[in-house]
Amino acid sequence: MNAVNVRPLAYLIIGVAACGSPRLRDARDIAASLATDVGPRLAGSPGDHAAVAWAERTMRELGLSNVHTEPVMVPVWRRGVEKAELVESHQGLAVTALGWSGPTPEEGIVADVVEVGSLEALAQMPKDAVAGKIVFANVVMPRTDDGHGYGKTVPVRLFGPKAAMDAGAAAFVVRSLSTSTDHDPHAGSTALREVANPIAAGALATADADLLHATLARGAPVKMKLVLRPERGPDAPSANVVGEVPGAKKPDEVVLLGAHLDSWDLARGAIDDGAGCGIVLQAARVIAARHRPSRTVRVVLFAAEENSVAGAKAYAAVHAPEVDKIILAMEADSGTDRARYVKLLGDPAKAAAFERIAHGLERLGIARADGDARPGTDVAPLVALGVPTIEVRQDATRYFDIHHSALDTPDKLDADALAQVSSAFAEIALGVADLDGDLGRVPEAKRKAE
Amino acid sequence: MNAVNVRPLAYLIIGVAACGSPRLRDARDIAASLATDVGPRLAGSPGDHAAVAWAERTMRELGLSNVHTEPVMVPVWRRGVEKAELVESHQGLAVTALGWSGPTPEEGIVADVVEVGSLEALAQMPKDAVAGKIVFANVVMPRTDDGHGYGKTVPVRLFGPKAAMDAGAAAFVVRSLSTSTDHDPHAGSTALREVANPIAAGALATADADLLHATLARGAPVKMKLVLRPERGPDAPSANVVGEVPGAKKPDEVVLLGAHLDSWDLARGAIDDGAGCGIVLQAARVIAARHRPSRTVRVVLFAAEENSVAGAKAYAAVHAPEVDKIILAMEADSGTDRARYVKLLGDPAKAAAFERIAHGLERLGIARADGDARPGTDVAPLVALGVPTIEVRQDATRYFDIHHSALDTPDKLDADALAQVSSAFAEIALGVADLDGDLGRVPEAKRKAE
């Protein structure tokens, strides 16, 4: 990566106060409106439907064209009563059910807790040490600036429940994947969706994971009472919401800017992913107000990223026939902090065009990094079909303090940083939309979904 | 106040690793044990009874003498179901009932919200603007280093509910008295205890108070559904817990070090007031292990500070006959940060003795400040009877980020700062216990309870 230390003032010109709406001045305002006026919006919930209506209304207000919804059926999982308590000391623990957790009986379960430090440790436990117990996976997520601490620990949440179930555990609780010590559990999905009659799986707030660890360290057996009563519903209608800045010369060729409209039910979704919605909508608004791109710039706000990626999968399936016309697909789903560098995943033979565009980002304090871009979750199905992507890597140092928790509220939004990121999206989108050539296709060997 | 900038190393010698118990090495360990092994302990609850047992056991373990409980009846108020929602947007708000709140009907109440910025503004509202509404008192607590931001805003929580009730409001919610923006409501008491059939009164998390404010700022009426189902119970037994370092020469004369054993039910009570318990217990332990004070040094861990001050009031009433033998009463109830200065409230003619003792604290980085000490809540009933007090003022800058909320967990404890404060308590207690004279009595004009 090239180190770049230019003082980034230029984005203020392009990113802030660019356009008319006094209600929504910038990317932050757009994100704050979604988090405030809609709030939590898990796929298939009333909040999800309100979010779809918000997105259509807001796209029109921001001056986009061809605003429409593309219906998609999403799987439904709803949180119910949730409660955890240490039986001996009567102390409550802050717990939340993980996505696709099964339910405990209504009265809950009471069982001894067994602590494990990794998936590997769980796999090596003798069966009788786990059978009938509540497995407590206590893995501390490291704070990193590029999010790889999440990549390192998320398998425990995704695959721990099934591993515990296979070992005969009565239930599974994970230390919340969070880089802060707080009293809010952090939600998240698991691989239990395809499992019949899954066990109950929850996340404990990090402060309460510490309490449980300290209590177990006393050496005596510790019993937990756990009540988690989530339920599945039939698939429900939702929608990807689409708006465009039509291309002046090649309107059927598309630069796609994506973010996801849904959020976990515990969160207002200000940073995840109100921020991303704000970034791509503001970028498109600035292009619509000031430019006439050769190709179409299309914003897609995807449905159901958090619980199933159903929206993005449906989008790629429906649009597969014209996928060669999608010249680039980018995604904003990394929170509210400043962009540090950009990477390309496309045809290496056409990297020079990307390098020219990236060079223009240096005045925003954004470097060009070597190595392949990591496709975002919602553009990954398109990348799997060969569509190139450019990754705008934001600083993730603070992102996982509040990710997927009730702490994800509008006060966390950083207007200045969001303006910088939004400007980068606008410049890249415009640069690629106006390219004489294109970025080619992703080589077969590098296409893989998710 | 004299500025003192001596590097405080000396307290390490007196405050840390002074004594035997490997389980509880210092003030932090003592506080963490109370918060971890007992946890929440509102007056009259099972946690309260566990705390009394913990205190007796711990005092003996730390080498105190004459360990005993002094029974006291405490008033009982229990939290029930609590839920708040914005009706139009279906958004939940994090709410908690304030102490002595009345209940809503089981199905809750639904009413328009009216926002006020102060008690004065509430008093000036026309009655028909308040009658039948939910009053939302949105006062932002300022961050200050001496806690006066709390003093400035706490009347809104204490007296707002009754004022709203008198104006015909259906219910009252206050912005949590917190200096942070978080998603945890901060509990606290109100003046509703003496009121018949009080209205429901709750505190909203600051992030959700911001949400409600932003929603009201759109201009349209906003309806809230509020369910708060607390209940009162009959008075229940609890106890002040007492332990001593007996005086070698004048055992019937006492230097009293107090803290409170109870906590709000939402909190583990690590900083409020596990920290204070740790400070005074560690101070007494060090004196017991290393010194033979002339007078008795007595630790009192008071019951029910949070909901009624019942323990301290009973203590002063029961011990009024021998109150002239209580030479000094001090209290630790200001969290986990370093002490900055000390103040006296006693006989001004005997201030020279205090000044000598205070001079010895300079090497801990603690100055002597002019002006009268502010009696702590639990020693105030003794001060009202003439007992002198010395205030050890700790830095309160961060205290109200977590005060009275579920955020009050052991990870917040600062071992180094608690060792400094505990050393100051030990030195003052020892200095006064060994004084040839005494600190006299508080002049009549300056005695006032609470």
Short mmCIF file of C-alpha atoms in Angstrom, two decimals, chain A residues 23 32-40 46 89-94 181-184 207-208 210-211 214-215 218 266 268 406-407 409-412, chain B residues 23 32-40 46 89-94 181-184 207-208 210-211 214-215 218 266 268 406-407 409-412:
data_model
loop_
_atom_site.label_atom_id
_atom_site.label_comp_id
_atom_site.label_asym_id
_atom_site.label_seq_id
_atom_site.Cartn_x
_atom_site.Cartn_y
_atom_site.Cartn_z
CA ARG A 23 -33.88 17.93 5.29
CA ALA A 32 -29.54 9.39 10.54
CA SER A 33 -32.95 9.67 8.88
CA LEU A 34 -33.07 5.93 8.20
CA ALA A 35 -31.97 5.15 11.77
CA THR A 36 -34.31 7.71 13.36
CA ASP A 37 -37.43 7.62 11.20
CA VAL A 38 -37.38 3.88 10.55
CA GLY A 39 -35.05 2.36 13.13
CA PRO A 40 -34.70 -1.42 13.51
CA PRO A 46 -42.80 -4.08 9.90
CA SER A 89 -26.14 -16.21 42.68
CA HIS A 90 -29.44 -15.17 41.07
CA GLN A 91 -27.52 -12.76 38.83
CA GLY A 92 -29.05 -11.88 35.49
CA LEU A 93 -26.90 -11.88 32.37
CA ALA A 94 -27.61 -9.74 29.31
CA THR A 181 -16.64 -4.19 27.27
CA ASP A 182 -20.29 -3.30 27.48
CA HIS A 183 -23.60 -4.54 28.74
CA ASP A 184 -25.29 -4.93 25.34
CA ALA A 207 -19.22 -7.59 30.53
CA ASP A 208 -21.38 -10.57 31.46
CA ASP A 210 -16.36 -11.61 31.92
CA LEU A 211 -18.61 -12.16 34.93
CA ALA A 214 -14.74 -14.95 36.72
CA THR A 215 -17.45 -17.03 38.38
CA ARG A 218 -13.77 -19.86 41.33
CA LEU A 266 -31.65 -4.83 18.25
CA ARG A 268 -31.26 1.21 14.78
CA ALA A 406 -28.50 -1.54 20.51
CA LEU A 407 -25.51 0.80 20.64
CA THR A 409 -27.57 4.73 17.10
CA PRO A 410 -27.31 7.94 15.04
CA ASP A 411 -25.02 9.75 17.50
CA LYS A 412 -22.24 7.40 16.33
CA ARG B 23 -8.11 -13.84 47.19
CA ALA B 32 -14.78 -6.68 42.28
CA SER B 33 -15.68 -9.53 44.63
CA LEU B 34 -18.81 -7.74 45.81
CA ALA B 35 -19.81 -6.92 42.23
CA THR B 36 -19.01 -10.40 40.88
CA ASP B 37 -19.98 -12.75 43.69
CA VAL B 38 -23.05 -10.81 44.83
CA GLY B 39 -23.92 -8.43 42.00
CA PRO B 40 -27.12 -6.37 42.08
CA PRO B 46 -32.19 -11.59 47.79
CA SER B 89 -42.87 4.11 14.04
CA HIS B 90 -43.07 0.97 16.23
CA GLN B 91 -39.63 1.77 17.60
CA GLY B 92 -38.78 0.49 21.04
CA LEU B 93 -37.09 2.79 23.55
CA ALA B 94 -34.85 1.57 26.35
CA THR B 181 -24.67 8.66 25.02
CA ASP B 182 -25.58 5.05 25.56
CA HIS B 183 -28.40 2.61 25.27
CA ASP B 184 -28.71 1.81 28.97
CA ALA B 207 -29.52 7.61 22.92
CA ASP B 208 -33.28 7.06 22.95
CA ASP B 210 -32.05 11.84 21.50
CA LEU B 211 -34.23 9.74 19.19
CA ALA B 214 -35.34 14.19 16.96
CA THR B 215 -38.72 12.62 16.28
CA ARG B 218 -40.23 16.76 12.97
CA LEU B 266 -29.81 -2.74 37.28
CA ARG B 268 -23.62 -4.84 39.70
CA ALA B 406 -26.09 -1.92 33.93
CA LEU B 407 -22.75 -0.48 32.78
CA THR B 409 -19.45 -3.66 36.11
CA PRO B 410 -16.07 -4.69 37.60
CA ASP B 411 -14.06 -3.91 34.46
CA LYS B 412 -14.59 -0.24 35.28
#
